[in-house]
N, CA, C and O atoms as CSV, one atom per row, in Angstrom:
chain,resi,resn,atom,element,x,y,z
A,1,ARG,N,N,-233.843,-61.881,294.577
A,1,ARG,CA,C,-233.991,-61.086,293.370
A,1,ARG,C,C,-232.951,-59.971,293.331
A,1,ARG,O,O,-232.169,-59.882,292.384
A,2,THR,N,N,-232.939,-59.138,294.338
A,2,THR,CA,C,-231.974,-58.034,294.391
A,2,THR,C,C,-230.550,-58.555,294.468
A,2,THR,O,O,-229.636,-57.978,293.879
A,3,GLU,N,N,-230.365,-59.651,295.196
A,3,GLU,CA,C,-229.016,-60.217,295.340
A,3,GLU,C,C,-228.468,-60.670,293.980
A,3,GLU,O,O,-227.298,-60.435,293.677
A,4,VAL,N,N,-229.302,-61.313,293.167
A,4,VAL,CA,C,-228.867,-61.754,291.841
A,4,VAL,C,C,-228.511,-60.542,290.983
A,4,VAL,O,O,-227.478,-60.536,290.314
A,5,GLN,N,N,-229.353,-59.529,291.001
A,5,GLN,CA,C,-229.095,-58.324,290.221
A,5,GLN,C,C,-227.802,-57.635,290.657
A,5,GLN,O,O,-227.015,-57.201,289.816
A,6,ASN,N,N,-227.585,-57.536,291.953
A,6,ASN,CA,C,-226.353,-56.911,292.460
A,6,ASN,C,C,-225.109,-57.702,292.069
A,6,ASN,O,O,-224.092,-57.123,291.688
A,7,GLU,N,N,-225.195,-59.023,292.165
A,7,GLU,CA,C,-224.050,-59.859,291.776
A,7,GLU,C,C,-223.740,-59.679,290.285
A,7,GLU,O,O,-222.574,-59.616,289.898
A,8,LEU,N,N,-224.772,-59.596,289.459
A,8,LEU,CA,C,-224.556,-59.374,288.026
A,8,LEU,C,C,-223.854,-58.039,287.774
A,8,LEU,O,O,-222.904,-57.969,286.995
A,9,LEU,N,N,-224.320,-56.997,288.430
A,9,LEU,CA,C,-223.707,-55.680,288.225
A,9,LEU,C,C,-222.258,-55.655,288.705
A,9,LEU,O,O,-221.391,-55.096,288.034
A,10,GLN,N,N,-221.995,-56.256,289.860
A,10,GLN,CA,C,-220.627,-56.279,290.386
A,10,GLN,C,C,-219.709,-57.112,289.502
A,10,GLN,O,O,-218.562,-56.733,289.263
A,11,SER,N,N,-220.208,-58.249,289.015
A,11,SER,CA,C,-219.378,-59.101,288.172
A,11,SER,C,C,-219.149,-58.462,286.805
A,11,SER,O,O,-218.079,-58.634,286.221
A,12,ALA,N,N,-220.122,-57.738,286.289
A,12,ALA,CA,C,-219.926,-57.015,285.026
A,12,ALA,C,C,-218.839,-55.959,285.193
A,12,ALA,O,O,-218.048,-55.730,284.278
A,13,GLY,N,N,-218.800,-55.321,286.350
A,13,GLY,CA,C,-217.732,-54.365,286.645
A,13,GLY,C,C,-216.372,-55.046,286.670
A,13,GLY,O,O,-215.387,-54.498,286.175
A,14,ALA,N,N,-216.319,-56.246,287.251
A,14,ALA,CA,C,-215.062,-56.995,287.288
A,14,ALA,C,C,-214.614,-57.368,285.874
A,14,ALA,O,O,-213.421,-57.345,285.572
A,15,ILE,N,N,-215.562,-57.708,285.020
A,15,ILE,CA,C,-215.234,-58.038,283.625
A,15,ILE,C,C,-214.689,-56.804,282.909
A,15,ILE,O,O,-213.717,-56.901,282.159
A,16,GLN,N,N,-215.304,-55.656,283.133
A,16,GLN,CA,C,-214.839,-54.418,282.486
A,16,GLN,C,C,-213.427,-54.060,282.957
A,16,GLN,O,O,-212.599,-53.620,282.160
A,17,ASN,N,N,-213.157,-54.248,284.239
A,17,ASN,CA,C,-211.808,-53.999,284.762
A,17,ASN,C,C,-210.803,-54.962,284.142
A,17,ASN,O,O,-209.700,-54.559,283.772
A,18,TYR,N,N,-211.176,-56.221,284.030
A,18,TYR,CA,C,-210.311,-57.221,283.403
A,18,TYR,C,C,-210.013,-56.825,281.956
A,18,TYR,O,O,-208.871,-56.888,281.500
A,19,LYS,N,N,-211.062,-56.417,281.250
A,19,LYS,CA,C,-210.900,-56.028,279.846
A,19,LYS,C,C,-209.989,-54.806,279.708
A,19,LYS,O,O,-209.165,-54.748,278.796
A,20,ALA,N,N,-210.132,-53.847,280.597
A,20,ALA,CA,C,-209.296,-52.647,280.551
A,20,ALA,C,C,-207.827,-52.994,280.792
A,20,ALA,O,O,-206.939,-52.408,280.172
A,21,PHE,N,N,-207.576,-53.929,281.677
A,21,PHE,CA,C,-206.208,-54.291,282.029
A,21,PHE,C,C,-205.583,-55.236,281.003
A,21,PHE,O,O,-204.396,-55.125,280.696
A,22,ASN,N,N,-206.382,-56.168,280.471
A,22,ASN,CA,C,-205.871,-57.219,279.586
A,22,ASN,C,C,-206.180,-56.986,278.105
A,22,ASN,O,O,-205.731,-57.741,277.243
A,23,ASN,N,N,-206.941,-55.945,277.823
A,23,ASN,CA,C,-207.338,-55.632,276.449
A,23,ASN,C,C,-208.109,-56.781,275.801
A,23,ASN,O,O,-208.061,-56.963,274.584
A,24,ASN,N,N,-208.814,-57.548,276.616
A,24,ASN,CA,C,-209.618,-58.658,276.124
A,24,ASN,C,C,-210.550,-59.100,277.245
A,24,ASN,O,O,-210.331,-58.770,278.411
A,25,LEU,N,N,-211.576,-59.839,276.890
A,25,LEU,CA,C,-212.485,-60.398,277.878
A,25,LEU,C,C,-211.924,-61.708,278.422
A,25,LEU,O,O,-211.092,-62.333,277.764
A,26,PRO,N,N,-212.360,-62.142,279.614
A,26,PRO,CA,C,-211.999,-63.485,280.058
A,26,PRO,C,C,-212.442,-64.492,278.990
A,26,PRO,O,O,-213.532,-64.364,278.432
A,27,ALA,N,N,-211.624,-65.463,278.712
A,27,ALA,CA,C,-211.892,-66.384,277.602
A,27,ALA,C,C,-212.911,-67.469,277.941
A,27,ALA,O,O,-213.625,-67.952,277.062
A,28,THR,N,N,-212.976,-67.849,279.214
A,28,THR,CA,C,-213.800,-68.995,279.601
A,28,THR,C,C,-214.481,-68.750,280.939
A,28,THR,O,O,-214.201,-67.764,281.620
A,29,GLN,N,N,-215.381,-69.662,281.309
A,29,GLN,CA,C,-216.008,-69.609,282.630
A,29,GLN,C,C,-214.946,-69.707,283.724
A,29,GLN,O,O,-215.039,-69.017,284.739
A,30,VAL,N,N,-213.950,-70.550,283.528
A,30,VAL,CA,C,-212.876,-70.709,284.521
A,30,VAL,C,C,-212.122,-69.393,284.700
A,30,VAL,O,O,-211.821,-68.999,285.826
A,31,ALA,N,N,-211.818,-68.715,283.600
A,31,ALA,CA,C,-211.135,-67.419,283.690
A,31,ALA,C,C,-212.016,-66.393,284.391
A,31,ALA,O,O,-211.526,-65.596,285.192
A,32,PHE,N,N,-213.303,-66.408,284.096
A,32,PHE,CA,C,-214.245,-65.510,284.780
A,32,PHE,C,C,-214.262,-65.804,286.273
A,32,PHE,O,O,-214.221,-64.886,287.092
A,33,ASN,N,N,-214.324,-67.092,286.629
A,33,ASN,CA,C,-214.363,-67.479,288.045
A,33,ASN,C,C,-213.122,-67.006,288.802
A,33,ASN,O,O,-213.174,-66.803,290.015
A,34,SER,N,N,-212.015,-66.830,288.093
A,34,SER,CA,C,-210.785,-66.377,288.761
A,34,SER,C,C,-210.823,-64.882,289.078
A,34,SER,O,O,-210.039,-64.410,289.902
A,35,ILE,N,N,-211.722,-64.130,288.437
A,35,ILE,CA,C,-211.789,-62.690,288.719
A,35,ILE,C,C,-213.008,-62.296,289.542
A,35,ILE,O,O,-213.055,-61.193,290.086
A,36,TYR,N,N,-214.002,-63.192,289.641
A,36,TYR,CA,C,-215.191,-62.858,290.424
A,36,TYR,C,C,-215.831,-64.120,290.986
A,36,TYR,O,O,-216.028,-65.100,290.268
A,37,THR,N,N,-216.153,-64.089,292.271
A,37,THR,CA,C,-216.848,-65.186,292.930
A,37,THR,C,C,-218.114,-64.650,293.578
A,37,THR,O,O,-218.031,-63.825,294.488
A,38,PRO,N,N,-219.284,-65.096,293.136
A,38,PRO,CA,C,-220.531,-64.604,293.727
A,38,PRO,C,C,-220.779,-65.219,295.095
A,38,PRO,O,O,-220.131,-66.193,295.479
A,39,GLY,N,N,-221.717,-64.645,295.818
A,39,GLY,CA,C,-222.139,-65.225,297.081
A,39,GLY,C,C,-222.792,-66.572,296.858
A,39,GLY,O,O,-223.143,-66.915,295.729
A,40,SER,N,N,-222.957,-67.333,297.916
A,40,SER,CA,C,-223.454,-68.708,297.806
A,40,SER,C,C,-224.910,-68.797,297.347
A,40,SER,O,O,-225.353,-69.868,296.931
A,41,ALA,N,N,-225.661,-67.703,297.412
A,41,ALA,CA,C,-227.071,-67.724,297.012
A,41,ALA,C,C,-227.269,-67.459,295.524
A,41,ALA,O,O,-228.399,-67.451,295.036
A,42,VAL,N,N,-226.155,-67.240,294.796
A,42,VAL,CA,C,-226.253,-66.881,293.378
A,42,VAL,C,C,-225.294,-67.734,292.544
A,42,VAL,O,O,-224.152,-67.974,292.937
A,43,THR,N,N,-225.777,-68.180,291.405
A,43,THR,CA,C,-224.946,-68.865,290.422
A,43,THR,C,C,-224.803,-67.957,289.208
A,43,THR,O,O,-225.800,-67.464,288.680
A,44,LEU,N,N,-223.574,-67.732,288.765
A,44,LEU,CA,C,-223.325,-66.919,287.578
A,44,LEU,C,C,-222.728,-67.793,286.476
A,44,LEU,O,O,-221.833,-68.603,286.721
A,45,THR,N,N,-223.236,-67.615,285.274
A,45,THR,CA,C,-222.717,-68.329,284.114
A,45,THR,C,C,-222.264,-67.301,283.089
A,45,THR,O,O,-223.036,-66.435,282.678
A,46,TYR,N,N,-221.012,-67.405,282.683
A,46,TYR,CA,C,-220.385,-66.466,281.761
A,46,TYR,C,C,-220.198,-67.106,280.395
A,46,TYR,O,O,-219.709,-68.231,280.292
A,47,ILE,N,N,-220.586,-66.391,279.350
A,47,ILE,CA,C,-220.416,-66.866,277.981
A,47,ILE,C,C,-219.722,-65.774,277.169
A,47,ILE,O,O,-220.260,-64.680,277.001
A,48,LYS,N,N,-218.526,-66.077,276.669
A,48,LYS,CA,C,-217.845,-65.149,275.755
A,48,LYS,C,C,-218.202,-65.555,274.332
A,48,LYS,O,O,-218.051,-66.712,273.938
A,49,ARG,N,N,-218.676,-64.579,273.578
A,49,ARG,CA,C,-219.077,-64.858,272.200
A,49,ARG,C,C,-217.923,-64.606,271.236
A,49,ARG,O,O,-216.943,-63.943,271.576
A,50,ILE,N,N,-218.057,-65.139,270.048
A,50,ILE,CA,C,-217.019,-65.012,269.024
A,50,ILE,C,C,-216.814,-63.550,268.596
A,50,ILE,O,O,-215.732,-63.187,268.134
A,51,ASP,N,N,-217.848,-62.714,268.748
A,51,ASP,CA,C,-217.728,-61.301,268.363
A,51,ASP,C,C,-217.159,-60.433,269.492
A,51,ASP,O,O,-217.255,-59.206,269.451
A,52,ASN,N,N,-216.567,-61.083,270.499
A,52,ASN,CA,C,-215.925,-60.414,271.635
A,52,ASN,C,C,-216.918,-59.621,272.488
A,52,ASN,O,O,-216.581,-58.576,273.045
A,53,THR,N,N,-218.145,-60.137,272.580
A,53,THR,CA,C,-219.129,-59.642,273.534
A,53,THR,C,C,-219.360,-60.774,274.531
A,53,THR,O,O,-218.863,-61.886,274.349
A,54,TYR,N,N,-220.117,-60.481,275.582
A,54,TYR,CA,C,-220.384,-61.546,276.547
A,54,TYR,C,C,-221.824,-61.508,277.029
A,54,TYR,O,O,-222.515,-60.493,276.944
A,55,CYS,N,N,-222.236,-62.630,277.526
A,55,CYS,CA,C,-223.533,-62.800,278.167
A,55,CYS,C,C,-223.245,-63.328,279.568
A,55,CYS,O,O,-222.472,-64.271,279.739
A,56,LEU,N,N,-223.859,-62.725,280.545
A,56,LEU,CA,C,-223.671,-63.129,281.932
A,56,LEU,C,C,-225.044,-63.437,282.518
A,56,LEU,O,O,-225.887,-62.550,282.652
A,57,ASN,N,N,-225.258,-64.698,282.863
A,57,ASN,CA,C,-226.536,-65.124,283.428
A,57,ASN,C,C,-226.409,-65.324,284.926
A,57,ASN,O,O,-225.425,-65.881,285.413
A,58,GLY,N,N,-227.410,-64.866,285.643
A,58,GLY,CA,C,-227.435,-65.023,287.091
A,58,GLY,C,C,-228.727,-65.685,287.533
A,58,GLY,O,O,-229.801,-65.398,287.003
A,59,ALA,N,N,-228.612,-66.567,288.504
A,59,ALA,CA,C,-229.785,-67.262,289.029
A,59,ALA,C,C,-229.651,-67.440,290.536
A,59,ALA,O,O,-228.554,-67.585,291.076
A,60,SER,N,N,-230.792,-67.422,291.184
A,60,SER,CA,C,-230.831,-67.684,292.623
A,60,SER,C,C,-230.695,-69.179,292.857
A,60,SER,O,O,-231.301,-69.980,292.145
A,61,THR,N,N,-229.899,-69.559,293.854
A,61,THR,CA,C,-229.791,-70.973,294.212
A,61,THR,C,C,-230.961,-71.391,295.105
A,61,THR,O,O,-231.154,-72.578,295.372
A,62,LYS,N,N,-231.737,-70.412,295.564
A,62,LYS,CA,C,-232.859,-70.682,296.465
A,62,LYS,C,C,-234.202,-70.700,295.750
A,62,LYS,O,O,-235.153,-71.317,296.232
A,63,ASP,N,N,-234.290,-70.022,294.592
A,63,ASP,CA,C,-235.546,-69.916,293.856
A,63,ASP,C,C,-235.236,-69.938,292.364
A,63,ASP,O,O,-234.755,-68.950,291.810
A,64,ALA,N,N,-235.511,-71.056,291.724
A,64,ALA,CA,C,-235.152,-71.244,290.313
A,64,ALA,C,C,-235.871,-70.287,289.369
A,64,ALA,O,O,-235.480,-70.160,288.208
A,65,THR,N,N,-236.913,-69.614,289.844
A,65,THR,CA,C,-237.636,-68.677,288.979
A,65,THR,C,C,-236.961,-67.306,288.924
A,65,THR,O,O,-237.329,-66.471,288.097
A,66,VAL,N,N,-235.986,-67.068,289.786
A,66,VAL,CA,C,-235.276,-65.784,289.815
A,66,VAL,C,C,-234.059,-65.886,288.901
A,66,VAL,O,O,-233.029,-66.450,289.269
A,67,ARG,N,N,-234.205,-65.323,287.693
A,67,ARG,CA,C,-233.158,-65.396,286.669
A,67,ARG,C,C,-233.040,-64.046,285.970
A,67,ARG,O,O,-234.035,-63.465,285.537
A,68,PHE,N,N,-231.810,-63.562,285.871
A,68,PHE,CA,C,-231.534,-62.290,285.210
A,68,PHE,C,C,-230.268,-62.421,284.375
A,68,PHE,O,O,-229.544,-63.411,284.483
A,69,ASN,N,N,-230.005,-61.416,283.542
A,69,ASN,CA,C,-228.796,-61.432,282.728
A,69,ASN,C,C,-228.288,-60.025,282.479
A,69,ASN,O,O,-229.015,-59.041,282.619
A,70,ILE,N,N,-227.024,-59.957,282.107
A,70,ILE,CA,C,-226.424,-58.759,281.527
A,70,ILE,C,C,-225.820,-59.196,280.197
A,70,ILE,O,O,-225.018,-60.128,280.142
A,71,ASP,N,N,-226.216,-58.514,279.133
A,71,ASP,CA,C,-225.723,-58.802,277.791
A,71,ASP,C,C,-224.918,-57.600,277.325
A,71,ASP,O,O,-225.467,-56.508,277.175
A,72,SER,N,N,-223.632,-57.784,277.098
A,72,SER,CA,C,-222.784,-56.640,276.742
A,72,SER,C,C,-223.139,-56.058,275.369
A,72,SER,O,O,-222.703,-54.955,275.039
A,73,ARG,N,N,-223.915,-56.778,274.577
A,73,ARG,CA,C,-224.389,-56.207,273.311
A,73,ARG,C,C,-225.412,-55.108,273.558
A,73,ARG,O,O,-225.607,-54.230,272.717
A,74,ASN,N,N,-226.058,-55.160,274.702
A,74,ASN,CA,C,-227.092,-54.179,275.029
A,74,ASN,C,C,-226.550,-53.080,275.933
A,74,ASN,O,O,-226.488,-51.916,275.537
A,75,ASN,N,N,-226.159,-53.453,277.146
A,75,ASN,CA,C,-225.706,-52.460,278.111
A,75,ASN,C,C,-225.129,-53.204,279.311
A,75,ASN,O,O,-225.814,-54.025,279.920
A,76,THR,N,N,-223.881,-52.924,279.652
A,76,THR,CA,C,-223.244,-53.663,280.750
A,76,THR,C,C,-223.681,-53.190,282.127
A,76,THR,O,O,-223.250,-53.753,283.134
A,77,SER,N,N,-224.527,-52.167,282.193
A,77,SER,CA,C,-225.001,-51.724,283.498
A,77,SER,C,C,-226.516,-51.907,283.621
A,77,SER,O,O,-227.133,-51.375,284.543
A,78,GLN,N,N,-227.111,-52.655,282.695
A,78,GLN,CA,C,-228.554,-52.892,282.719
A,78,GLN,C,C,-228.828,-54.372,282.919
A,78,GLN,O,O,-228.390,-55.210,282.130
A,79,VAL,N,N,-229.556,-54.684,283.978
A,79,VAL,CA,C,-229.929,-56.068,284.263
A,79,VAL,C,C,-231.293,-56.320,283.610
A,79,VAL,O,O,-232.219,-55.525,283.768
A,80,ALA,N,N,-231.406,-57.430,282.877
A,80,ALA,CA,C,-232.646,-57.788,282.199
A,80,ALA,C,C,-233.166,-59.111,282.733
A,80,ALA,O,O,-232.393,-59.905,283.269
A,81,PRO,N,N,-234.467,-59.364,282.596
A,81,PRO,CA,C,-235.026,-60.636,283.068
A,81,PRO,C,C,-234.599,-61.798,282.184
A,81,PRO,O,O,-234.192,-61.612,281.037
A,82,ASN,N,N,-234.702,-63.005,282.744
A,82,ASN,CA,C,-234.393,-64.261,282.053
A,82,ASN,C,C,-232.916,-64.395,281.743
A,82,ASN,O,O,-232.092,-63.691,282.327
A,83,HIS,N,N,-232.570,-65.294,280.828
A,83,HIS,CA,C,-231.171,-65.556,280.501
A,83,HIS,C,C,-230.892,-65.224,279.044
A,83,HIS,O,O,-231.792,-65.286,278.206
A,84,CYS,N,N,-229.672,-64.877,278.745
A,84,CYS,CA,C,-229.235,-64.627,277.378
A,84,CYS,C,C,-228.311,-65.761,276.956
A,84,CYS,O,O,-227.974,-66.628,277.761
A,85,SER,N,N,-227.906,-65.749,275.693
A,85,SER,CA,C,-227.001,-66.806,275.220
A,85,SER,C,C,-226.033,-66.245,274.206
A,85,SER,O,O,-225.188,-66.977,273.689
């Protein structure tokens, strides 16, 4: 649980750094994977929306019920339960 939340917060920071340097968000999951790699116990899924916001979903590879997200429409430093889209 804590590991998924920490990975989300760290990866959101990496996205913000990327955006500051490139003046844009990573365009795809592949581009996201090039700037952040989570630990083996966590899977992260990145979705860039057409309105230039993003949704970042995190899940435990050990317990499928552990799912959290960061939605840049809400707050990039707030982890919420479940997944966004």
